[in-house]
mmCIF file of C-alpha atoms in Angstrom:
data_model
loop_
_atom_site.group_PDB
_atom_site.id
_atom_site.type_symbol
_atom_site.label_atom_id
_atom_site.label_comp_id
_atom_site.label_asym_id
_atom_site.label_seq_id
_atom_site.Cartn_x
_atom_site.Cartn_y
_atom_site.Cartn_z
ATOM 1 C CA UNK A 1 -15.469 -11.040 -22.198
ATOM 2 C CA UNK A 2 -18.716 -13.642 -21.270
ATOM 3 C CA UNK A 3 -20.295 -13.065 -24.357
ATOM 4 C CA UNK A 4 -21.123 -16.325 -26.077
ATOM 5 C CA UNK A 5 -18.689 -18.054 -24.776
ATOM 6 C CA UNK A 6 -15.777 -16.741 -26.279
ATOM 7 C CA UNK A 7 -14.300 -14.903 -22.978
ATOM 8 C CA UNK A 8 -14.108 -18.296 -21.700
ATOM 9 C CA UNK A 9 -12.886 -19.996 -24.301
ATOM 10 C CA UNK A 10 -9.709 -17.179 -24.622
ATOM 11 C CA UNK A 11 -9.172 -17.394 -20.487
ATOM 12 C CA UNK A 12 -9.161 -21.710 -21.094
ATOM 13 C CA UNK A 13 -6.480 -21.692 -23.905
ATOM 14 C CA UNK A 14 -4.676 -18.630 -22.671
ATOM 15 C CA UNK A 15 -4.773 -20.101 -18.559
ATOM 16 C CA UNK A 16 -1.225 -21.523 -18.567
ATOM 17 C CA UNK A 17 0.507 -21.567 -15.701
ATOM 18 C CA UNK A 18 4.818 -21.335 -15.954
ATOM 19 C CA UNK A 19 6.517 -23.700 -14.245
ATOM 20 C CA UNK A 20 6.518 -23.936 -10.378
ATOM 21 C CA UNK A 21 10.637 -23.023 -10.343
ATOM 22 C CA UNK A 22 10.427 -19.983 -12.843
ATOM 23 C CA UNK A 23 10.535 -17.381 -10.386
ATOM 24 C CA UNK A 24 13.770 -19.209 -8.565
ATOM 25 C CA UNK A 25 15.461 -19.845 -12.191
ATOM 26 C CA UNK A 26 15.008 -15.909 -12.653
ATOM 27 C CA UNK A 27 16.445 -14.990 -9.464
ATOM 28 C CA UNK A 28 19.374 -17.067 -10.025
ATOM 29 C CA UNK A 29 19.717 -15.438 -13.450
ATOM 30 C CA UNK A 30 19.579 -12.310 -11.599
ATOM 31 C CA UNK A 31 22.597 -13.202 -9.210
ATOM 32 C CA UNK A 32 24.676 -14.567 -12.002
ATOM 33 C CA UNK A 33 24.206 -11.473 -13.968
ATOM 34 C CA UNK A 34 24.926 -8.660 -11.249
ATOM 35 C CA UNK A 35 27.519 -11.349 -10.552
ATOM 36 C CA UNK A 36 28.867 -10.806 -14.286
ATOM 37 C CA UNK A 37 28.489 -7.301 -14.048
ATOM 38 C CA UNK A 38 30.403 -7.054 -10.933
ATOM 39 C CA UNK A 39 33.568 -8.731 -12.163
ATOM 40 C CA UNK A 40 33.194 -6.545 -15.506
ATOM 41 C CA UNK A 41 33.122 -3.355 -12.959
ATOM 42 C CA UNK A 42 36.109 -4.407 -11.477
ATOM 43 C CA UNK A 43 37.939 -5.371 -14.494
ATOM 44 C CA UNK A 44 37.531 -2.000 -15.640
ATOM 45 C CA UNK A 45 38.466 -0.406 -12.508
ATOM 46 C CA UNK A 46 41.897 -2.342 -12.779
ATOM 47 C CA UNK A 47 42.418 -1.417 -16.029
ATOM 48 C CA UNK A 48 42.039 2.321 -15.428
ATOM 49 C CA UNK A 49 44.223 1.951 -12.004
ATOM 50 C CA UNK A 50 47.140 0.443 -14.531
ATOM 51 C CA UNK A 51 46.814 2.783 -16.857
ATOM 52 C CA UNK A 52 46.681 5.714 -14.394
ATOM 53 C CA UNK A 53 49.869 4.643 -13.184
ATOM 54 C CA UNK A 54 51.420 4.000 -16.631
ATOM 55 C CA UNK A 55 50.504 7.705 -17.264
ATOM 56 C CA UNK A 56 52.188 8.852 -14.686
ATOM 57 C CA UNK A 57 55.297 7.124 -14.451
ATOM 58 C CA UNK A 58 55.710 8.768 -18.068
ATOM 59 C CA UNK A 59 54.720 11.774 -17.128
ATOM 60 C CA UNK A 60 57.483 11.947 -14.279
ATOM 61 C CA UNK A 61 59.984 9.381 -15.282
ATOM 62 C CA UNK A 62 60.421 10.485 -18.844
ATOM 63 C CA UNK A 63 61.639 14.889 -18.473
ATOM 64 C CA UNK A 64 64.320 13.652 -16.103
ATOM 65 C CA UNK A 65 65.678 11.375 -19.272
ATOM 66 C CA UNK A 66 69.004 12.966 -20.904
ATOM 67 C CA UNK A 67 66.658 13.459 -24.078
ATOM 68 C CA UNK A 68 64.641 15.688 -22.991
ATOM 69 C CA UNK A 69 67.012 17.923 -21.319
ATOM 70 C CA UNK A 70 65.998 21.691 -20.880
ATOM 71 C CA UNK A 71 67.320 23.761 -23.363
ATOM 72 C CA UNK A 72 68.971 25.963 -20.425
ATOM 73 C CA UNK A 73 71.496 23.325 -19.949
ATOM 74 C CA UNK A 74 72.299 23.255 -23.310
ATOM 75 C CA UNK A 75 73.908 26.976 -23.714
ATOM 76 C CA UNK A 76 76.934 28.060 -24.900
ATOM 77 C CA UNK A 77 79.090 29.347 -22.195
ATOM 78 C CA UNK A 78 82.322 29.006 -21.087
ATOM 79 C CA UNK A 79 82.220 27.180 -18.247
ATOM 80 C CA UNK A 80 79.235 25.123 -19.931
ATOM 81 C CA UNK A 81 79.810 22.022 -18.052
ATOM 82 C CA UNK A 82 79.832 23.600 -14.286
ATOM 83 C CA UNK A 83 76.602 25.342 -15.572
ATOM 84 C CA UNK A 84 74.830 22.382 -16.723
ATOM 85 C CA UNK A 85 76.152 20.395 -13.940
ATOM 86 C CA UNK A 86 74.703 22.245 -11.100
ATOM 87 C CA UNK A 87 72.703 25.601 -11.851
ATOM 88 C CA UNK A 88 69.687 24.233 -14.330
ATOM 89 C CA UNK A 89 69.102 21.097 -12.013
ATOM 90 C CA UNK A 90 68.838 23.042 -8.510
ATOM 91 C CA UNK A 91 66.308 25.764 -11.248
ATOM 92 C CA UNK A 92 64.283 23.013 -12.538
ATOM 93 C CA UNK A 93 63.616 21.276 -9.448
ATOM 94 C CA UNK A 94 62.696 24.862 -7.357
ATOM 95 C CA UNK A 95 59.964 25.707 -10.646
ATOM 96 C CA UNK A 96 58.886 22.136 -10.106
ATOM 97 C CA UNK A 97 58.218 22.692 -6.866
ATOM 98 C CA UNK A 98 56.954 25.583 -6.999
ATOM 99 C CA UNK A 99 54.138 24.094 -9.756
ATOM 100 C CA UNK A 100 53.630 21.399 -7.639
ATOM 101 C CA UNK A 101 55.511 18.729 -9.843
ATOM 102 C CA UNK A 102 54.928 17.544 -12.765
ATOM 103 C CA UNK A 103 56.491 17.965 -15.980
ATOM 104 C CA UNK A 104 56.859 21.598 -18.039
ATOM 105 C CA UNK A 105 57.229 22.462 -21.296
ATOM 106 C CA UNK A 106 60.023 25.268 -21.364
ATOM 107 C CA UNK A 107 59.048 28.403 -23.631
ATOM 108 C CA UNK A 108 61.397 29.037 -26.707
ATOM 109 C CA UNK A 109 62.591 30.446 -29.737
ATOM 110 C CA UNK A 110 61.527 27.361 -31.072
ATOM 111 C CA UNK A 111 57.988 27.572 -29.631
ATOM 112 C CA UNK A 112 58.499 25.388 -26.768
ATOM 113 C CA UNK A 113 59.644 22.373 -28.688
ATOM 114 C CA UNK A 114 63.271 21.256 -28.404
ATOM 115 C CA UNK A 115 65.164 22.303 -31.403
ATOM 116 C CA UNK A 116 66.186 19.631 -33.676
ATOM 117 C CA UNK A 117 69.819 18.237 -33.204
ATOM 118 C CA UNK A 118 72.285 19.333 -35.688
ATOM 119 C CA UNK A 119 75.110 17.918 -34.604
ATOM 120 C CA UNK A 120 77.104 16.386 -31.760
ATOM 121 C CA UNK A 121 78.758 18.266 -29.160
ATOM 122 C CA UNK A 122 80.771 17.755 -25.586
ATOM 123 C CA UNK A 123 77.991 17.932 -23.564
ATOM 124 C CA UNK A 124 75.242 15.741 -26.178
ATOM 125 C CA UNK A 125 73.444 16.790 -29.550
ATOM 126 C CA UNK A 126 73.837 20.109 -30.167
ATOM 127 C CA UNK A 127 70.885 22.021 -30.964
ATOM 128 C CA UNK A 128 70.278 24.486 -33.856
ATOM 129 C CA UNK A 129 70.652 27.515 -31.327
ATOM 130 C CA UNK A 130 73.690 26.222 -30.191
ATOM 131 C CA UNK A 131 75.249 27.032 -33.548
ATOM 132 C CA UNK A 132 73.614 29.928 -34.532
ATOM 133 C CA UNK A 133 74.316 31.503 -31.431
ATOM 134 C CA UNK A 134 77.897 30.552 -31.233
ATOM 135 C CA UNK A 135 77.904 31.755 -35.157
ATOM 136 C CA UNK A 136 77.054 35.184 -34.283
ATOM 137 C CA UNK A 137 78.986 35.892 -31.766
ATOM 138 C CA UNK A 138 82.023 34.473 -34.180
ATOM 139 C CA UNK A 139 80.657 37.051 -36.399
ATOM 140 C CA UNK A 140 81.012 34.554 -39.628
ATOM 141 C CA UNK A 141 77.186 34.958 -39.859
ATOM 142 C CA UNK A 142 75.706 38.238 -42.129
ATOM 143 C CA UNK A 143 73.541 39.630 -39.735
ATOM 144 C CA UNK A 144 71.586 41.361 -42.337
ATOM 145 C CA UNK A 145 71.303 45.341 -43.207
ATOM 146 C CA UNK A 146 70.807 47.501 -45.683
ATOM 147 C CA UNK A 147 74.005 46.304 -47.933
ATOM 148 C CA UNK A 148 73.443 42.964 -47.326
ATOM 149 C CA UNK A 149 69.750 42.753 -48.679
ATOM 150 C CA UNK A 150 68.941 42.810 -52.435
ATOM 151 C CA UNK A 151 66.636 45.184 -52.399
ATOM 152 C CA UNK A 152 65.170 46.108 -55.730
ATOM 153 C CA UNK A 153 65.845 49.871 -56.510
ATOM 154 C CA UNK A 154 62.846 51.783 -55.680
ATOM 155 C CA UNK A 155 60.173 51.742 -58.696
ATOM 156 C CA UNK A 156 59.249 54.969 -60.916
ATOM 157 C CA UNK A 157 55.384 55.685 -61.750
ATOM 158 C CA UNK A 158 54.807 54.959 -65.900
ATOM 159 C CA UNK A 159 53.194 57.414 -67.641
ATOM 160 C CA UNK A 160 50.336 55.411 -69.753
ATOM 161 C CA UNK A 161 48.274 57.547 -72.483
ATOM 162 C CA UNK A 162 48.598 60.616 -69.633
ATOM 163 C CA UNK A 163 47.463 58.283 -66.551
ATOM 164 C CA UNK A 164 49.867 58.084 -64.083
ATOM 165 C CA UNK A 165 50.393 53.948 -63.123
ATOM 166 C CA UNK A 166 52.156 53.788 -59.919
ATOM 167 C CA UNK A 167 53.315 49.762 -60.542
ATOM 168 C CA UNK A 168 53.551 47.494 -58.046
ATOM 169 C CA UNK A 169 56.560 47.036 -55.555
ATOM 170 C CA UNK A 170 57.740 43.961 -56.518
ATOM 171 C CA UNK A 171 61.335 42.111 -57.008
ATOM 172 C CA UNK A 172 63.260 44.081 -59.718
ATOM 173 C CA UNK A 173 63.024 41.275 -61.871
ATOM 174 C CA UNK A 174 63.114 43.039 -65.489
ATOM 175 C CA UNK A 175 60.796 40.930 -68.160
ATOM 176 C CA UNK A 176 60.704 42.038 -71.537
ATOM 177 C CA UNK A 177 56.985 41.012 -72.274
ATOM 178 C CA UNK A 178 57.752 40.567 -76.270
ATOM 179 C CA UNK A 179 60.376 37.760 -75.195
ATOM 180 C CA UNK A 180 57.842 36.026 -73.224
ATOM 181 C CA UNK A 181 54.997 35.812 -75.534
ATOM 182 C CA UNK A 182 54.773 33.768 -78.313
ATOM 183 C CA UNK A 183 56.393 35.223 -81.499
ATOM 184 C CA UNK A 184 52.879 35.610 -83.582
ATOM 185 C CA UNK A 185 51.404 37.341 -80.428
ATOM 186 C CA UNK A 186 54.775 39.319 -80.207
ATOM 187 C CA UNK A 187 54.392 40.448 -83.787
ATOM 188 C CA UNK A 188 50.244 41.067 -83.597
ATOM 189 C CA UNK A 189 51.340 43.509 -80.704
ATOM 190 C CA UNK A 190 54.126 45.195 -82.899
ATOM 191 C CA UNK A 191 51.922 45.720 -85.727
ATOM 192 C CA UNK A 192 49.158 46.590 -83.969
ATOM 193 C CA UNK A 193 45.028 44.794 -83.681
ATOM 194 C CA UNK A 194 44.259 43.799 -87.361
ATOM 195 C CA UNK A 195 40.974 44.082 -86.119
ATOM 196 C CA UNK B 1 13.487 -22.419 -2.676
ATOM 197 C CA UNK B 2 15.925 -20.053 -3.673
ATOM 198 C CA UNK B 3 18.928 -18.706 -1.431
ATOM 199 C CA UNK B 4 20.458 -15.477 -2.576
ATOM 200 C CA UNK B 5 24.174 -15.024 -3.718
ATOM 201 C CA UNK B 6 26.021 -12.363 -1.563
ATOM 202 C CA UNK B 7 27.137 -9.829 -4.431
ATOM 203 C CA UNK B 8 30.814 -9.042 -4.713
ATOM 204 C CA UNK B 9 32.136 -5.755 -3.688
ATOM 205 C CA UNK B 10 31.621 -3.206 -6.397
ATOM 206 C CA UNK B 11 27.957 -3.947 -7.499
ATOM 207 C CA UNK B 12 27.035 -1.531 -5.823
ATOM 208 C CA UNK B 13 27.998 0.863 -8.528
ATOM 209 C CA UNK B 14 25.181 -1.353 -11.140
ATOM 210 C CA UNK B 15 22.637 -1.696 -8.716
ATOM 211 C CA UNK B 16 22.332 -0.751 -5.357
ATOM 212 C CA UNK B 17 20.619 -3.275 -2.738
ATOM 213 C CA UNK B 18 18.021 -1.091 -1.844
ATOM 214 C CA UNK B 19 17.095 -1.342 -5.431
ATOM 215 C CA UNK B 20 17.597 -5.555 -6.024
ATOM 216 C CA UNK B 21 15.116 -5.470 -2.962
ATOM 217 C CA UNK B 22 12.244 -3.515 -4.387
ATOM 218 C CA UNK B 23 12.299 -5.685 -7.818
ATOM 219 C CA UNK B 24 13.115 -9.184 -5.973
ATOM 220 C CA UNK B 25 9.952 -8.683 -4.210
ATOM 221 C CA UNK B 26 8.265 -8.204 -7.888
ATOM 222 C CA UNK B 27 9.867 -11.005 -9.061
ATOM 223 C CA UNK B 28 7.382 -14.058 -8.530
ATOM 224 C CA UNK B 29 4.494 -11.929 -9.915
ATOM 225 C CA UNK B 30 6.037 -10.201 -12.500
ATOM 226 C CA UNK B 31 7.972 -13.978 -13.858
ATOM 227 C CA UNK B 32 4.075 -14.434 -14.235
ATOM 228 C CA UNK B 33 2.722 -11.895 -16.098
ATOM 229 C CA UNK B 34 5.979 -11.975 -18.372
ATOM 230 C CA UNK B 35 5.504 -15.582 -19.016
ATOM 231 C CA UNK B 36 1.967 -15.393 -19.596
ATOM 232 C CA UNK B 37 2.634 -12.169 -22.625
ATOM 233 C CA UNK B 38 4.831 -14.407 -24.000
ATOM 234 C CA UNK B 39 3.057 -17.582 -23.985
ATOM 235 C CA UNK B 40 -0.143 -15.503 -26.057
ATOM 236 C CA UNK B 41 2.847 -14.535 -28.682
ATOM 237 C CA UNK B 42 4.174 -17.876 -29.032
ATOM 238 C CA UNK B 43 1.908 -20.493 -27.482
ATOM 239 C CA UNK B 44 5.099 -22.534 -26.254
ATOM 240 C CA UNK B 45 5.649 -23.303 -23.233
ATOM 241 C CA UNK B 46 9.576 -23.513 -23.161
ATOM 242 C CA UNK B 47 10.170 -20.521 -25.152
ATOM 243 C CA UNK B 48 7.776 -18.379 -23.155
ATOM 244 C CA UNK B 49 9.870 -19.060 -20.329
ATOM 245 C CA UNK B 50 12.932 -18.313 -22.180
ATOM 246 C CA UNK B 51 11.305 -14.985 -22.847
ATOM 247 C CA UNK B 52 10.080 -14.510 -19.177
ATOM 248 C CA UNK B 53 13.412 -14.678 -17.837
ATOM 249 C CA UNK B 54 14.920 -12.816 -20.341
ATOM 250 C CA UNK B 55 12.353 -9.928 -19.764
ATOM 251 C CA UNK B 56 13.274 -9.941 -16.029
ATOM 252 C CA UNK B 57 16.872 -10.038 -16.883
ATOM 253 C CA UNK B 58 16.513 -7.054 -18.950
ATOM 254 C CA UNK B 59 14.150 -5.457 -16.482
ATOM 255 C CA UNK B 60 16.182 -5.425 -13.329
ATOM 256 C CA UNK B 61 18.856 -4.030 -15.680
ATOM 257 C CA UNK B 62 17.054 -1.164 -16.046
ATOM 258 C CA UNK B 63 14.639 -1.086 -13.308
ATOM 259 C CA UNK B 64 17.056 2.009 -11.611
ATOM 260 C CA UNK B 65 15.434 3.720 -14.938
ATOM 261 C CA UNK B 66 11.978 3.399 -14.384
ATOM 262 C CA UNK B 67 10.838 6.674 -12.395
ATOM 263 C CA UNK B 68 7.082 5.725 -11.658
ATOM 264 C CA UNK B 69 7.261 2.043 -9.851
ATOM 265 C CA UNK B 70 3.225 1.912 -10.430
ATOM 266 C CA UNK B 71 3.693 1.854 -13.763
ATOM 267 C CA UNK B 72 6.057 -1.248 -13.494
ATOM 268 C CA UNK B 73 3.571 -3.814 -14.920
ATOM 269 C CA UNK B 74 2.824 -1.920 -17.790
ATOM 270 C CA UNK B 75 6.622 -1.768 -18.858
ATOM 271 C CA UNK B 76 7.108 -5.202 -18.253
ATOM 272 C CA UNK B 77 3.895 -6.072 -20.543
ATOM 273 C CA UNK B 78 5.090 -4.137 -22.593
ATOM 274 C CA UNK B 79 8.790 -5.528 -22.621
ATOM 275 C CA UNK B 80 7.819 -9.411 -22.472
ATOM 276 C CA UNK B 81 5.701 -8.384 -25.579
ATOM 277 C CA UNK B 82 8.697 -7.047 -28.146
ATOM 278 C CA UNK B 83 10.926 -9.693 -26.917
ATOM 279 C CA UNK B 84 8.224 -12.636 -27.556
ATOM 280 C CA UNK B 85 7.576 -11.141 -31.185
ATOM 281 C CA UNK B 86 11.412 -11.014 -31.506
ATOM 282 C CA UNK B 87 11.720 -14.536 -30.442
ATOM 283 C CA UNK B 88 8.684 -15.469 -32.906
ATOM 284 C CA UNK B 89 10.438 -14.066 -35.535
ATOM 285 C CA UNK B 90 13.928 -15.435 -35.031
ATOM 286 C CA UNK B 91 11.851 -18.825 -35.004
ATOM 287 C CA UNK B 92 10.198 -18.095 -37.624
ATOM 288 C CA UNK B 93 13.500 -17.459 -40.179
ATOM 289 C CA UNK B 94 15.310 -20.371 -38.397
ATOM 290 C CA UNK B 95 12.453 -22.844 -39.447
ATOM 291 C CA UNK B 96 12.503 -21.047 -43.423
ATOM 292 C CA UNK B 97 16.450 -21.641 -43.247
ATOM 293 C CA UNK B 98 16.289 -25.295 -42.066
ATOM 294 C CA UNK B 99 13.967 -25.480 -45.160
ATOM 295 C CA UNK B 100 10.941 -26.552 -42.671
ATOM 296 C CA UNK B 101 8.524 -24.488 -43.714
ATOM 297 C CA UNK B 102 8.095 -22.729 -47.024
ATOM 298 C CA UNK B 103 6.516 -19.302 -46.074
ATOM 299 C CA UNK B 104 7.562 -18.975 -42.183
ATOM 300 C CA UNK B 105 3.913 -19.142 -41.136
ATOM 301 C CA UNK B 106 4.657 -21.759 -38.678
ATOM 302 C CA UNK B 107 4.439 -21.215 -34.281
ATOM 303 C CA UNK B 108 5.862 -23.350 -32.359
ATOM 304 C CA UNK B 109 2.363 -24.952 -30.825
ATOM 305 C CA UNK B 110 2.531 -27.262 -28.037
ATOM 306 C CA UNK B 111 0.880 -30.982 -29.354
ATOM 307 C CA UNK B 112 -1.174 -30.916 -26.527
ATOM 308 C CA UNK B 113 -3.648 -27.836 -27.898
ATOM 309 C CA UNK B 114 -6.263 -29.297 -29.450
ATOM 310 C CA UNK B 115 -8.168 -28.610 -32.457
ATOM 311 C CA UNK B 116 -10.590 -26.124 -30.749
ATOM 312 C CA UNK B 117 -7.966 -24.643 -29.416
ATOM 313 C CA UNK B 118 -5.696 -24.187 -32.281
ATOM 314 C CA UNK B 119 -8.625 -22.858 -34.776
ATOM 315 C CA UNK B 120 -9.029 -20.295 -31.720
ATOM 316 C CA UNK B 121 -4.587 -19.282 -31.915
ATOM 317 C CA UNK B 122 -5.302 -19.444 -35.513
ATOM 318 C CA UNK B 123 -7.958 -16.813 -35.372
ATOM 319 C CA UNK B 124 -5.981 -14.904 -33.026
ATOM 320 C CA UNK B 125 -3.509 -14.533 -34.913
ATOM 321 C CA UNK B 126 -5.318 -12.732 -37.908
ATOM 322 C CA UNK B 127 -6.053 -10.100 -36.035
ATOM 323 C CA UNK B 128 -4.038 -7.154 -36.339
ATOM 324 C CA UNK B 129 -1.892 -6.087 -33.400
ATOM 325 C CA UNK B 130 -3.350 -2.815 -32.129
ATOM 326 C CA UNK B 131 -6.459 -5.293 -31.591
ATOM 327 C CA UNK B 132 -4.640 -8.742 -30.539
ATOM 328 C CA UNK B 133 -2.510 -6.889 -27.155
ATOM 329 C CA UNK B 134 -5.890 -5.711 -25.607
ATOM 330 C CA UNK B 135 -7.639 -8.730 -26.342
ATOM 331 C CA UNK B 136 -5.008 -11.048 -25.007
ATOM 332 C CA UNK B 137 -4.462 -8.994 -21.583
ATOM 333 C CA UNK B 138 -7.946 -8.550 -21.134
ATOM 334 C CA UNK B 139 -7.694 -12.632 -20.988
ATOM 335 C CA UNK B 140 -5.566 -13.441 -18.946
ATOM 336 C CA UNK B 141 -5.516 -13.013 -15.376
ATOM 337 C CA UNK B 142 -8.374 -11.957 -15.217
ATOM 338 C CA UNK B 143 -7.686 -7.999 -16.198
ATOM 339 C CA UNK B 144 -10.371 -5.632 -16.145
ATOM 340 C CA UNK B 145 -10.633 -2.717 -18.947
ATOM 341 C CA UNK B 146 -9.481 -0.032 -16.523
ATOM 342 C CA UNK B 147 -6.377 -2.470 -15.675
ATOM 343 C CA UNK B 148 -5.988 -3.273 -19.675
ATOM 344 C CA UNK B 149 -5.734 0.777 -20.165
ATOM 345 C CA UNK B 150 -3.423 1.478 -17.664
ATOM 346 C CA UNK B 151 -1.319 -2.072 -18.844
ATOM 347 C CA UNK B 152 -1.366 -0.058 -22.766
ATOM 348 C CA UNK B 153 -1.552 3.355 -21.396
ATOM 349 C CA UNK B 154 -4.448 4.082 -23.401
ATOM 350 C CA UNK B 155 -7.427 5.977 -22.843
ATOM 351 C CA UNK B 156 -10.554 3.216 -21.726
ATOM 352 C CA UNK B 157 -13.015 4.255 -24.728
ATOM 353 C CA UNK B 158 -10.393 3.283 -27.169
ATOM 354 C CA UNK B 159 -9.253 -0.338 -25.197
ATOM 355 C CA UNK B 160 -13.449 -0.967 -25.086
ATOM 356 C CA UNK B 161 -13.637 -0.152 -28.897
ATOM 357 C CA UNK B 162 -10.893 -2.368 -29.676
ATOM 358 C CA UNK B 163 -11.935 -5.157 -27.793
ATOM 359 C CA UNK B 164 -15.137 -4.847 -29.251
ATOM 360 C CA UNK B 165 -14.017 -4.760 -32.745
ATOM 361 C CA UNK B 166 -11.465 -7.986 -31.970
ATOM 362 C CA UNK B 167 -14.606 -10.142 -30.562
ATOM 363 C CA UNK B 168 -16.408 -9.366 -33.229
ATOM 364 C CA UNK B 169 -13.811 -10.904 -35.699
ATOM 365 C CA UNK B 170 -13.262 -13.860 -33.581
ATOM 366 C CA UNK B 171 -16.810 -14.497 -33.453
ATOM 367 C CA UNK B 172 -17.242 -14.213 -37.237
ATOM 368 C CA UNK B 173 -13.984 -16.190 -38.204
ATOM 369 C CA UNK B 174 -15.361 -19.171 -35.237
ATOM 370 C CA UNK B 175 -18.240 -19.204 -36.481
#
């Protein structure tokens, strides 16, 4: 870049030198922004700790709440409130403990979930198997059976221009098809295709 | 000249000391080099050092990135170069929207440069880019073509062509 000149000319107008405290301004930027960065680290870290800690207190604090009481303490039975009162709490604390703690969903009819209240009894809201159960064994429920059901009667195959049509097994549910048409359609199909 | 602020507990999960040693030491040189990029993009003196520190800032930010530490100038160059275009053009669109200048064609040149010297930026800046970068680190500090190749990571025939080519347009537009 010494050709005619114009390597010299580039190094004179491109020779500036930054100011003597540059390198000190930098490294205070530097120190200010892992500073920054520090206090953002720990910000974070305190907001995960609280939230940790709001997790589990609801995880632990909220099955022992009467709302979310086991279905198990909740069944009919004579002596229902010596039951509930001693026998599901001693159960759910040994299968707690036995699992280590923590909160467990309890498998049902209802697929885990509580069943939805449907009224209120004695003990709190009783659930839909409450009733149902107490129901059947009252025996003012049908529990279903051959006269009970309205079964349709069992279907005959159609003879069709000599094919037998074995028709389908549905609901005896008798349609006349010239009452459901229209009545020029109805009267095309009496009389037969013009065409 | 400069005492260092004891970091609070927990930076060591940004950057580890071991780490803020290795680029400190790089620091003075590297402020350099930055500044000097940046000062070919925007011939100002004040926003070239703007730029410098900002490269550094976003260098030691991601230094823990870079795998091959002899290639640190070269990413620096390389850095201090996009941010002092960036800077040119936000200076650029905040002279057009004060209504300063018409087209944006205006850089912020120190008064001192004198006439010589600004027909010179002038001419440097019609060259294209691919041509301008070698030219410009092959001017300052005194970098040879091998050092210009390995600052672009480009192969040395291709630097010498383009330096070739970007004299001879200087010389014909100077003339």
């Amino acid at each position: 870049m010494t050709d005619d000149g114009l390597g010299d000319r580039l190094r004179e107008a491109l020779d500036v030198a930054p100011s003597p405290d540059l390198s000190a301004r930098i490294m205070l930027r530097l120190d200010d922004d892992a500073r920054r960065r520090s206090a953002r680290v720990w910000r974070a870290w305190i907001a995960g700790t609280l939230t940790a800690v709001a997790t589990v207190l609801v995880l632990v604090v909220a099955p022992r709440t009467p709302v979310s009481r086991p279905m198990s303490s909740l069944a009919v039975t004579p002596d229902r409130a010596a039951v509930a009162a001693s026998a599901p709490v001693a159960r759910d604390a040994s299968a707690e403990a036995a699992h280590g703690g923590g909160r467990r969903v309890r498998r049902s009819r209802t697929g885990g979930h509580p069943a939805p209240a449907v009224g209120v009894g004695p003990e709190g809201p009783l659930r839909f198997a409450d009733t149902a159960s107490s129901a059947l064994a009252a025996g003012s429920v049908d529990r279903g059976g051959p006269d009970s059901v309205d079964t349709p009667p069992p279907s005959t195959p159609v003879e069709v221009s000599g094919l037998a049509v074995e028709p389908m097994a549905l609901p005896s549910i008798a349609v006349d098809p010239v009452h459901v048409l229209p009545l020029e359609t109805a009267a095309i199909a009496s009389q037969g295709d013009p065409r | 000249m400069h005492e260092r602020v004891d970091p609070l507990p927990g930076a060591w999960l940004t950057v580890d000391d071991a780490g803020r040693d290795a680029f400190d030491v790089r620091v003075p040189d590297a402020s350099r080099l930055a500044f000097r990029v940046a000062y070919s993009v925007l011939r100002h003196r004040q926003q070239a050092e703007d730029v410098a520190q900002e490269t550094l800032v976003r260098a030691f930010r991601t230094f823990h990135t870079l795998r091959d530490m002899a290639k640190f100038r070269a990413w620096l160059v390389r850095m201090a170069w996009r941010l002092a275009l960036d800077e040119q053009r936000g200076h650029r669109r905040r002279l057009v929207r004060d209504g300063q200048v018409a087209g944006g064609n205006a850089l912020a040149v120190e008064p001192a440069a004198t006439a010589e010297t600004q027909a010179l930026w002038a001419a440097i800046d019609r060259l294209p880019e691919r041509l301008r970068v070698p030219l410009v680190l092959a001017s300052i500090e005194g970098h040879t073509l091998p050092e210009v190749a390995a600052l672009l990571e480009l192969p040395e025939g291709t630097v010498k062509s383009r330096l070739f080519e970007a004299r001879r347009c200087l010389k014909e537009w100077l003339r």
